[in-house]
Amino acid sequence: MKRFLGSNRLRTAIFISGTGSNFKNLVRFSLSKNAPIKINLVISNNSKAKGLVFAKQKKIKNKIYRFKNVNKDEKNILNILKKNNIKLICLAGFMKILSKNFIKKFQGKILNVHPSLLPKYKGLNTHKRVLSNNDKFSGCTIHFVNSKLDSGEIILQKKVKVKKNDTPKTLSKRILKQEHILYPKAIKKILVNL
Ligand code: GRF
């Protein structure tokens, strides 16, 4: 297996919208021994995203694009990605939908974390829907991003048992813990072939 050391680490951008716990976790992962990625850039559509505070503390370059004018913002993002020689994009709680054109430019190089066992429960409010259907299991998925929402090739999934008294909040908390384990694993899995 190829080792990604020092400057060989793949230059990566993380896209966030909110808390950024997956982002923080990926930064931690990127600083670990033999990590295959380096986080060079954070993009947020929300200037109040907590993750931005962390990015600033860690002195990671960060930019805000509100996606009010999607075409213009995506064009600017593509420019900044190019300038920073970014080779991999990890969406981490990013709540905007990227255009087909954007995805095409980074075909096979955009990953996403989704809090359900895809193809079940694409889109929003996954935990609520899992509970109202009385499902016994839920979980999380790391997948490649293609032009259809939450439909790209699955890299890894982790099942999480639904408990009797779960609320969307308690279930999402347990699943989030698994997301933090799964995302680095999935990155390691695919980078051998990138
Ligand atoms: C995660 O559950 C992710 O799967 C979903 O939004 C949440 C983001 O959490 N899309 P965080 O911002 O990484 O803490």
PDB file of C-alpha atoms and ligand atoms in Angstrom, residues 18-23 92-93 113-115 176 179, ligand 1:
ATOM      1  CA  GLY A  18     -22.673  24.152  10.873  1.00  0.00           C
ATOM      2  CA  THR A  19     -21.106  22.558  13.927  1.00  0.00           C
ATOM      3  CA  GLY A  20     -18.288  20.990  12.005  1.00  0.00           C
ATOM      4  CA  SER A  21     -17.654  18.006  14.272  1.00  0.00           C
ATOM      5  CA  ASN A  22     -16.823  15.867  11.226  1.00  0.00           C
ATOM      6  CA  PHE A  23     -14.519  18.617  10.009  1.00  0.00           C
ATOM      7  CA  ALA A  92     -19.103  17.377   6.128  1.00  0.00           C
ATOM      8  CA  GLY A  93     -22.550  18.565   7.120  1.00  0.00           C
ATOM      9  CA  VAL A 113     -21.218  11.694   4.940  1.00  0.00           C
ATOM     10  CA  HIS A 114     -24.912  10.969   5.270  1.00  0.00           C
ATOM     11  CA  PRO A 115     -26.636   9.992   8.530  1.00  0.00           C
ATOM     12  CA  LEU A 176     -22.506  11.023  14.706  1.00  0.00           C
ATOM     13  CA  GLU A 179     -19.548   9.017  11.392  1.00  0.00           C
TER      14      GLU A 179
HETATM   15  C1  GRF B   1     -23.904  14.949  10.354  1.00  0.00           C
HETATM   16  O1  GRF B   1     -24.784  14.070  10.992  1.00  0.00           O
HETATM   17  C2  GRF B   1     -23.927  14.674   8.877  1.00  0.00           C
HETATM   18  O2  GRF B   1     -24.092  13.333   8.561  1.00  0.00           O
HETATM   19  C3  GRF B   1     -25.132  15.466   8.474  1.00  0.00           C
HETATM   20  O3  GRF B   1     -25.074  16.648   9.232  1.00  0.00           O
HETATM   21  C4  GRF B   1     -24.376  16.389  10.431  1.00  0.00           C
HETATM   22  C5  GRF B   1     -23.260  17.377  10.500  1.00  0.00           C
HETATM   23  O4  GRF B   1     -22.585  17.362  11.684  1.00  0.00           O
HETATM   24  N1  GRF B   1     -25.176  15.648   7.038  1.00  0.00           N
HETATM   25  P1  GRF B   1     -21.225  18.168  11.877  1.00  0.00           P
HETATM   26  O5  GRF B   1     -21.441  19.580  11.343  1.00  0.00           O
HETATM   27  O6  GRF B   1     -20.127  17.456  11.160  1.00  0.00           O
HETATM   28  O7  GRF B   1     -21.035  18.186  13.362  1.00  0.00           O
END
